[in-house]
């Protein structure tokens, strides 16, 4: 009851005050100064703690999380305090120990508040004192790989993680400590720590980048605990002076800071997020950044409510939570756009925070409760309690993922990512098409690329990054050389390569200046969902235009994916279009020759990593390849000429340390082409289970796929199924208006349609 | 109540009549002739049906199965009857249609009995009449690949499947049909059908082989329905005359029939089953054969109880059910020994029958009920009802798989298969070591090979067969050429190859004359389980002796697998020992060079299918390779000399149709060796989840592995962990007595032990 009322009040205030967003950004010193600060006040509040205590034992999800956290912290307390001298990369002992310390510190602080048990406060105190003992004399970390080395960790990024969590612990035990203890900790640990990751590392701190977000938030969180508005100002708006060379780049090849660039937390919120809540680095890093963004927003909302942080940029923080949840497959795994480690999902602790905070400070969206239920844990704070109560009270509704277009860029005008979702006979088919901006230093050179899922299974995969995060054996858990030489390259993606050169020649500066352009996104008809985008800068003098559609045709078991790429170039080039299917080849409708010895397909730009397993040509106008994966059959049918090369590849050449996954690929190569089309269809069909040994619908239903009309402005494609039923897909490349009328003539018959595209049945 | 009593009576009779097994085999015409037969009487009985009817609606598992079967059959009745002219291989339309027909026929018959609804009887009648219409003029099947072509299907085997199921349908509608209809069906369909698969195909029928079992049972089942004792005699003891050339072989390279070989159902029960219930072809085919064995046994028990078929050969049929359930990994998948398709499991319909029949006619073993629960369905007969009642009444107890040794061979003296199971920190580790006989025509040349599992995950895999059963695109779903050139070859397995030649030179005749010999199987100490076996015929003049042990050492996270192979040869040879690990290589402790171009490792005996990816040598005495799979780390540590070659391979060379899986392997090669040891340890350690990105225990705990003593009779191996703790494993190769005392002297210190082996801590 109480909560419900509170939410209504928030709701009202939200609808009233959509004003003065810009005013907020100016300076917080003008804002109404808060009274002498209470503790805790960051993620826990005095009233919140009272409420939690009163509900203990009645809210299963909260109680279970509490029991789990208590068991974990109790075990660590038994183990004793370890604050080793920093030495290792991620994955190594000292790294993992310090990481565990900050996680346990935060949890112990919370337990102290909720359980009123001084054991936990003492543990926090003792460990903080240990850190205060060693920190003043710590040199920078002995591992030298980072552009911004930390002290506890090999990079300032991880030091910032430490401070974000530890600030919360400090807040929780603030009143337990004596004033002298607090003075000591602030003087010898927290202030120098904050200074080190900001003033002493401006290249790390004064940037727009997920690293800096962590840095800004770390400083901001400790500023809030210490009630230091000046330090908070630095967190929100960055350092006034930094002397960063505008040409300087970081380890990943990203610019440190462009001239005139705004910095600090608010700039990091302003710039990388599009108005749709898409974070330009991609979902993997959005997930990583969500925690500092949201936990600091929560703290700001508690301590400096006058900042109205959740309304900033039209409520982008809350919007981004929903966006991120939509950037997942059926199992909750994030699409591995740009640098993304596969398997990262909304089960991560960052998303537990995001969902809890999103529920509490957002509209109490009951669909978030179903995600929280799946996650099976909540934050041990006001937000987690409200979620657990909602789940207990049966308020959860399904989280329904829809087809959506997510703009990229600060103003939403730098391309985007489109997600098409189509109901299949067994599971949903999902297309992810990327026509975004570069994505900062974690971006890949893959304009107009795509990946395809069926439920939680990858059908056509995006490789993701080449890195084994935190696995020490693999380069200390850091980015591997192959991330640059393979994973970022264009050939590693399901998109067009010209002359075996990556988009923008793989040049980060050039890539960062451009983005693709949306041409069409139309999901108004669930049986024919279309996305279309253009890229004119990846290869100067060459225009690429890709159109992808889910077609739900009742004569097919599942919706199929139609894929049309139009290329217009000033000169002749070689064009390669790879499809990184997963599974075992079942059959091909063309002759091919397996290589007796395997050689790399090329020498650079990622081609050096592909073994050429086989090569073929088709004389029938269609190349058809079927494969089998996870009990299902798939077929790619592509319009090809007699001259096109059909290449079977496998990743893994020039990989001296077995860093790459040895996955297969199929490349359609068009030689000496100027103006040319790639037209393909991908079907999911049938089923085979080794237990029943029954194969159903094991063959493609496409008898023929052909281009029946093309000129500069229009294309018509005929799709004939095995029964001989024909459909024609017509498309206008020059006019994307919904209302224009178009006309083409094929064999003396005139076809007319309104809008950019049309799918029509045609007589046999 | 009633059932319980009935079981007690059976139980009593079982314990009383363990006599006269041999007498039974003579001739059934001497047996007391049954009275005029009732119908149904094969898998359903009149009293059984009454009992089922009285329980309908009160036994969930039975009711659910009934509803599912009814829905399936109703849909087929709506679809109408299709009896196409036979044309296709398995996977093709006519094959799959006829297969579906016999399955639906059987179910429709049962539904008629249980539901008293003539719709089902009429459907069975109409379809049988359709078959009776076409059968008399059907030629043999147009596909010519089989040594024994069927009429409805490409091989008699599938025709026999048809008759086994259809006999049951006929039995169920027997009394529904008029006498004239029965006469017509028997004259035009069943008798010529039975004659065709027996008299007209003696090479198929008069054999010891799973094919013949189906043939025998098909004839036997229809004989029982028709109450034809002469025909039943043929089923039980085979054709009196067959004129089979004793040198003739089938498509798979197996002998049709050796001179003097007993044939018929009883011979097929007698010979391929060992006294432990192990079926010499391996679990995949045992599963396949279980259905005809058990369904015919059930029918015989009902119609000819005087045969006491379940007591035959000391109750081997019931024993074999338990054996087969033990030949599975944690997910219920059968170990793919010999020709086995991976993924086949105890969820198959054959195992539903086996578990139901095993429960009913066996001891009402309540652990079978837990398997039935997992299977989620039961047979719609007396046995299924009793299982469903047991499950309903909460009688199920866990089915606990134990370490066990399964002898091979009719008399249990032709080697065997050992299964060691050791509790791990996360899941059970399972070793499957094969030292069996050849396994008839489905046998592989892999003496002393092994596979290793952790829960349901393969750690070191057995390749299984090269075949995509019933998937038409892949050679009509039949065995692929690569089954012979790769899957059966020794190099495809985790065992020793001499001079790149398979065991017995890959010659089936030679292989069939021999088997390995058990040396030791001792699982009395769960912390040190040992199996050891010898092979002296695979390579004339060379003795192989492999010993494998699970060692549960508390300083390790999981029990590790110790693997010792002793080789003694008359001349110098090259020895290759492959380990087909699955996953991504993490690290190696030795230098290796990746190949710039991939070439096949060899030219024949399977070597032509391996790409050589890299080659290295170790100068430290140990080669250590770590990999990562399904969130876990694994490490192989092997004692090597400076001269040993360390080869990284990948399957897939000389595979023109992409039939093979491109899995990795690691081969230790010892050159120019006469008397030599392979000594290795495989550890499972640690964990990594992409959601938490935390790697724990990612490194091997073996600091050093070394041979500290060896002579012709003894070996001592030192195992040193990362803390420097040393243990020594001592083994006697010449004396496997449990009571003998052994003594060796190492560096002036004498070690003495009793029994074949000893693991002892030694001072640092």
Coordinates of C-alpha atoms in Angstrom, one line a residue, chain B residues 21-22 24-25 265-267 269-270 307-317:
Chain B
X21 CA 16.9 -74.2 -20.2
X22 CA 18.3 -76.5 -22.8
X24 CA 13.4 -75.4 -24.2
X25 CA 15.7 -74.9 -27.1
X265 CA 15.3 -66.3 -32.4
X266 CA 16.8 -68.5 -29.7
X267 CA 20.2 -68.5 -31.2
X269 CA 19.3 -64.6 -27.9
X270 CA 21.9 -67.1 -27.0
X307 CA 8.5 -71.7 -22.9
X308 CA 9.6 -69.6 -19.9
X309 CA 11.3 -67.3 -22.3
X310 CA 12.2 -64.8 -19.6
X311 CA 14.3 -67.4 -17.8
X312 CA 16.2 -68.3 -20.9
X313 CA 20.0 -68.2 -20.5
X314 CA 19.7 -67.3 -16.8
X315 CA 17.3 -64.5 -17.4
X316 CA 19.5 -62.7 -19.8
X317 CA 16.7 -60.7 -21.4

